[in-house]
Amino acid sequence: MIKLDGKVGGSRDLFVFTETLAPGQTIPWHRHDGCEEVMLIEEGGVTVTVGMERKEVAARAMAFMPQGVWHSAINTSAHPVHVTSIYSGHDFDYYMRAISVAPGDPIIPIDPKVLPRLRAMGHATYWDLKMGPYPPGVARP
Protein backbone atom coordinates (compact mmCIF):
# COMPACT_ATOMS: atom_id res chain seq x y z
CA MET A 1 0.00 0.00 0.00
CA ILE A 2 1.09 3.54 -0.67
CA LYS A 3 -0.58 6.38 1.20
CA LEU A 4 0.46 9.94 0.44
CA ASP A 5 -1.51 11.93 3.06
CA GLY A 6 0.02 15.31 2.48
CA LYS A 7 3.57 13.94 2.34
CA VAL A 8 3.96 14.59 -1.38
CA GLY A 9 2.76 17.89 -2.78
CA GLY A 10 -0.05 18.20 -0.24
CA SER A 11 -1.99 15.21 -1.64
CA ARG A 12 -4.72 13.97 0.69
CA ASP A 13 -6.96 11.74 -1.36
CA LEU A 14 -4.89 9.15 -3.21
CA PHE A 15 -4.42 5.53 -2.21
CA VAL A 16 -2.69 2.74 -4.17
CA PHE A 17 -3.36 -0.91 -3.39
CA THR A 18 -1.85 -4.02 -5.00
CA GLU A 19 -3.02 -7.61 -4.86
CA THR A 20 -2.56 -10.91 -6.65
CA LEU A 21 -5.69 -12.74 -7.79
CA ALA A 22 -5.34 -16.53 -7.89
CA PRO A 23 -6.98 -18.40 -10.78
CA GLY A 24 -10.75 -18.27 -10.24
CA GLN A 25 -10.51 -15.65 -7.48
CA THR A 26 -13.15 -12.94 -7.58
CA ILE A 27 -13.25 -9.36 -6.38
CA PRO A 28 -16.88 -9.36 -5.20
CA TRP A 29 -19.58 -6.94 -6.34
CA HIS A 30 -19.10 -3.59 -4.68
CA ARG A 31 -19.28 0.14 -5.34
CA HIS A 32 -17.60 3.26 -4.03
CA ASP A 33 -20.14 6.03 -3.43
CA GLY A 34 -17.68 8.87 -2.93
CA CYS A 35 -14.55 7.98 -4.86
CA GLU A 36 -13.40 6.62 -8.19
CA GLU A 37 -11.11 3.66 -8.86
CA VAL A 38 -8.64 2.87 -11.60
CA MET A 39 -7.55 -0.76 -11.87
CA LEU A 40 -4.33 -1.68 -13.69
CA ILE A 41 -4.12 -5.34 -14.75
CA GLU A 42 -0.60 -6.58 -15.45
CA GLU A 43 -1.41 -9.97 -17.04
CA GLY A 44 -4.29 -11.02 -19.25
CA GLY A 45 -7.12 -13.24 -18.13
CA VAL A 46 -9.29 -11.00 -15.98
CA THR A 47 -12.94 -10.34 -16.72
CA VAL A 48 -14.04 -6.97 -15.35
CA THR A 49 -17.67 -5.89 -15.07
CA VAL A 50 -18.49 -2.22 -14.53
CA GLY A 51 -22.21 -1.57 -14.59
CA MET A 52 -23.57 -2.92 -17.89
CA GLU A 53 -20.09 -3.37 -19.43
CA ARG A 54 -18.41 -6.77 -19.14
CA LYS A 55 -15.01 -7.25 -20.81
CA GLU A 56 -12.09 -9.65 -20.87
CA VAL A 57 -9.17 -7.37 -20.04
CA ALA A 58 -5.86 -7.74 -21.85
CA ALA A 59 -2.41 -7.63 -20.25
CA ARG A 60 -1.23 -4.16 -19.19
CA ALA A 61 -4.77 -2.80 -19.45
CA MET A 62 -6.66 -0.32 -17.32
CA ALA A 63 -10.29 -0.31 -16.12
CA PHE A 64 -12.06 2.74 -14.70
CA MET A 65 -14.80 2.46 -12.07
CA PRO A 66 -16.86 5.63 -11.66
CA GLN A 67 -18.19 6.37 -8.21
CA GLY A 68 -21.51 4.75 -7.35
CA VAL A 69 -21.31 2.03 -10.06
CA TRP A 70 -21.36 -1.66 -9.10
CA HIS A 71 -18.27 -3.50 -10.30
CA SER A 72 -16.51 -6.84 -9.97
CA ALA A 73 -13.56 -8.74 -11.44
CA ILE A 74 -12.63 -12.40 -11.77
CA ASN A 75 -9.38 -14.05 -12.73
CA THR A 76 -10.52 -16.36 -15.54
CA SER A 77 -6.96 -17.45 -16.39
CA ALA A 78 -4.93 -20.44 -15.22
CA HIS A 79 -2.23 -18.21 -13.69
CA PRO A 80 -2.05 -15.58 -10.92
CA VAL A 81 -2.77 -12.02 -12.03
CA HIS A 82 -1.30 -8.90 -10.42
CA VAL A 83 -3.68 -5.98 -10.01
CA THR A 84 -2.95 -2.43 -8.85
CA SER A 85 -5.91 -0.27 -7.84
CA ILE A 86 -5.78 3.49 -7.36
CA TYR A 87 -8.51 5.17 -5.31
CA SER A 88 -9.39 8.83 -4.96
CA GLY A 89 -10.91 8.51 -1.46
CA HIS A 90 -9.54 9.94 1.77
CA ASP A 91 -8.91 7.37 4.57
CA PHE A 92 -9.50 4.48 2.15
CA ASP A 93 -6.37 2.72 3.44
CA TYR A 94 -7.87 2.50 6.94
CA TYR A 95 -10.95 0.82 5.54
CA MET A 96 -8.98 -1.63 3.36
CA ARG A 97 -6.68 -2.62 6.22
CA ALA A 98 -9.69 -3.47 8.35
CA ILE A 99 -11.48 -5.61 5.77
CA SER A 100 -8.58 -7.33 4.03
CA VAL A 101 -5.68 -8.73 5.97
CA ALA A 102 -3.02 -11.25 5.05
CA PRO A 103 -3.53 -14.81 6.35
CA GLY A 104 -2.28 -15.01 9.91
CA ASP A 105 -2.34 -11.25 10.50
CA PRO A 106 -4.70 -9.88 13.16
CA ILE A 107 -7.93 -8.31 11.98
CA ILE A 108 -8.22 -4.73 13.17
CA PRO A 109 -11.94 -4.01 13.30
CA ILE A 110 -13.43 -0.67 12.36
CA ASP A 111 -15.32 1.01 15.14
CA PRO A 112 -19.04 0.61 14.20
CA LYS A 113 -19.52 4.32 14.86
CA VAL A 114 -16.83 5.15 12.26
CA LEU A 115 -17.96 2.75 9.49
CA PRO A 116 -20.89 4.88 8.19
CA ARG A 117 -18.58 7.90 7.91
CA LEU A 118 -15.97 5.90 5.99
CA ARG A 119 -18.59 4.50 3.60
CA ALA A 120 -20.00 7.99 3.06
CA MET A 121 -16.50 9.12 2.13
CA GLY A 122 -16.45 6.68 -0.77
CA HIS A 123 -15.44 3.40 0.72
CA ALA A 124 -16.82 0.11 -0.49
CA THR A 125 -20.39 -1.07 -0.10
CA TYR A 126 -20.57 -4.77 -0.92
CA TRP A 127 -23.56 -6.43 -2.57
CA ASP A 128 -25.45 -8.77 -0.23
CA LEU A 129 -25.73 -12.08 -2.11
CA LYS A 130 -28.84 -12.93 -0.07
CA MET A 131 -30.57 -10.38 -2.34
CA GLY A 132 -29.54 -12.33 -5.46
CA PRO A 133 -26.34 -13.03 -7.38
CA TYR A 134 -26.21 -9.62 -9.10
CA PRO A 135 -26.84 -6.05 -8.03
CA PRO A 136 -29.25 -4.00 -10.16
CA GLY A 137 -27.99 -2.57 -13.43
CA VAL A 138 -25.03 -4.88 -14.09
CA ALA A 139 -24.10 -7.12 -17.03
CA ARG A 140 -24.59 -10.83 -16.51
CA PRO A 141 -22.68 -13.69 -18.09
Coordinates of C-alpha atoms in Angstrom, one line a residue:
M1 CA 0.0 0.0 0.0
I2 CA 1.1 3.5 -0.7
K3 CA -0.6 6.4 1.2
L4 CA 0.5 9.9 0.4
D5 CA -1.5 11.9 3.1
G6 CA 0.0 15.3 2.5
K7 CA 3.6 13.9 2.3
V8 CA 4.0 14.6 -1.4
G9 CA 2.8 17.9 -2.8
G10 CA -0.1 18.2 -0.2
S11 CA -2.0 15.2 -1.6
R12 CA -4.7 14.0 0.7
D13 CA -7.0 11.7 -1.4
L14 CA -4.9 9.2 -3.2
F15 CA -4.4 5.5 -2.2
V16 CA -2.7 2.7 -4.2
F17 CA -3.4 -0.9 -3.4
T18 CA -1.9 -4.0 -5.0
E19 CA -3.0 -7.6 -4.9
T20 CA -2.6 -10.9 -6.6
L21 CA -5.7 -12.7 -7.8
A22 CA -5.3 -16.5 -7.9
P23 CA -7.0 -18.4 -10.8
G24 CA -10.7 -18.3 -10.2
Q25 CA -10.5 -15.7 -7.5
T26 CA -13.2 -12.9 -7.6
I27 CA -13.3 -9.4 -6.4
P28 CA -16.9 -9.4 -5.2
W29 CA -19.6 -6.9 -6.3
H30 CA -19.1 -3.6 -4.7
R31 CA -19.3 0.1 -5.3
H32 CA -17.6 3.3 -4.0
D33 CA -20.1 6.0 -3.4
G34 CA -17.7 8.9 -2.9
C35 CA -14.6 8.0 -4.9
E36 CA -13.4 6.6 -8.2
E37 CA -11.1 3.7 -8.9
V38 CA -8.6 2.9 -11.6
M39 CA -7.5 -0.8 -11.9
L40 CA -4.3 -1.7 -13.7
I41 CA -4.1 -5.3 -14.8
E42 CA -0.6 -6.6 -15.5
E43 CA -1.4 -10.0 -17.0
G44 CA -4.3 -11.0 -19.2
G45 CA -7.1 -13.2 -18.1
V46 CA -9.3 -11.0 -16.0
T47 CA -12.9 -10.3 -16.7
V48 CA -14.0 -7.0 -15.4
T49 CA -17.7 -5.9 -15.1
V50 CA -18.5 -2.2 -14.5
G51 CA -22.2 -1.6 -14.6
M52 CA -23.6 -2.9 -17.9
E53 CA -20.1 -3.4 -19.4
R54 CA -18.4 -6.8 -19.1
K55 CA -15.0 -7.3 -20.8
E56 CA -12.1 -9.6 -20.9
V57 CA -9.2 -7.4 -20.0
A58 CA -5.9 -7.7 -21.9
A59 CA -2.4 -7.6 -20.3
R60 CA -1.2 -4.2 -19.2
A61 CA -4.8 -2.8 -19.5
M62 CA -6.7 -0.3 -17.3
A63 CA -10.3 -0.3 -16.1
F64 CA -12.1 2.7 -14.7
M65 CA -14.8 2.5 -12.1
P66 CA -16.9 5.6 -11.7
Q67 CA -18.2 6.4 -8.2
G68 CA -21.5 4.8 -7.4
V69 CA -21.3 2.0 -10.1
W70 CA -21.4 -1.7 -9.1
H71 CA -18.3 -3.5 -10.3
S72 CA -16.5 -6.8 -10.0
A73 CA -13.6 -8.7 -11.4
I74 CA -12.6 -12.4 -11.8
N75 CA -9.4 -14.1 -12.7
T76 CA -10.5 -16.4 -15.5
S77 CA -7.0 -17.4 -16.4
A78 CA -4.9 -20.4 -15.2
H79 CA -2.2 -18.2 -13.7
P80 CA -2.0 -15.6 -10.9
V81 CA -2.8 -12.0 -12.0
H82 CA -1.3 -8.9 -10.4
V83 CA -3.7 -6.0 -10.0
T84 CA -3.0 -2.4 -8.8
S85 CA -5.9 -0.3 -7.8
I86 CA -5.8 3.5 -7.4
Y87 CA -8.5 5.2 -5.3
S88 CA -9.4 8.8 -5.0
G89 CA -10.9 8.5 -1.5
H90 CA -9.5 9.9 1.8
D91 CA -8.9 7.4 4.6
F92 CA -9.5 4.5 2.2
D93 CA -6.4 2.7 3.4
Y94 CA -7.9 2.5 6.9
Y95 CA -11.0 0.8 5.5
M96 CA -9.0 -1.6 3.4
R97 CA -6.7 -2.6 6.2
A98 CA -9.7 -3.5 8.4
I99 CA -11.5 -5.6 5.8
S100 CA -8.6 -7.3 4.0
V101 CA -5.7 -8.7 6.0
A102 CA -3.0 -11.3 5.0
P103 CA -3.5 -14.8 6.4
G104 CA -2.3 -15.0 9.9
D105 CA -2.3 -11.2 10.5
P106 CA -4.7 -9.9 13.2
I107 CA -7.9 -8.3 12.0
I108 CA -8.2 -4.7 13.2
P109 CA -11.9 -4.0 13.3
I110 CA -13.4 -0.7 12.4
D111 CA -15.3 1.0 15.1
P112 CA -19.0 0.6 14.2
K113 CA -19.5 4.3 14.9
V114 CA -16.8 5.2 12.3
L115 CA -18.0 2.7 9.5
P116 CA -20.9 4.9 8.2
R117 CA -18.6 7.9 7.9
L118 CA -16.0 5.9 6.0
R119 CA -18.6 4.5 3.6
A120 CA -20.0 8.0 3.1
M121 CA -16.5 9.1 2.1
G122 CA -16.5 6.7 -0.8
H123 CA -15.4 3.4 0.7
A124 CA -16.8 0.1 -0.5
T125 CA -20.4 -1.1 -0.1
Y126 CA -20.6 -4.8 -0.9
W127 CA -23.6 -6.4 -2.6
D128 CA -25.5 -8.8 -0.2
L129 CA -25.7 -12.1 -2.1
K130 CA -28.8 -12.9 -0.1
M131 CA -30.6 -10.4 -2.3
G132 CA -29.5 -12.3 -5.5
P133 CA -26.3 -13.0 -7.4
Y134 CA -26.2 -9.6 -9.1
P135 CA -26.8 -6.1 -8.0
P136 CA -29.2 -4.0 -10.2
G137 CA -28.0 -2.6 -13.4
V138 CA -25.0 -4.9 -14.1
A139 CA -24.1 -7.1 -17.0
R140 CA -24.6 -10.8 -16.5
P141 CA -22.7 -13.7 -18.1

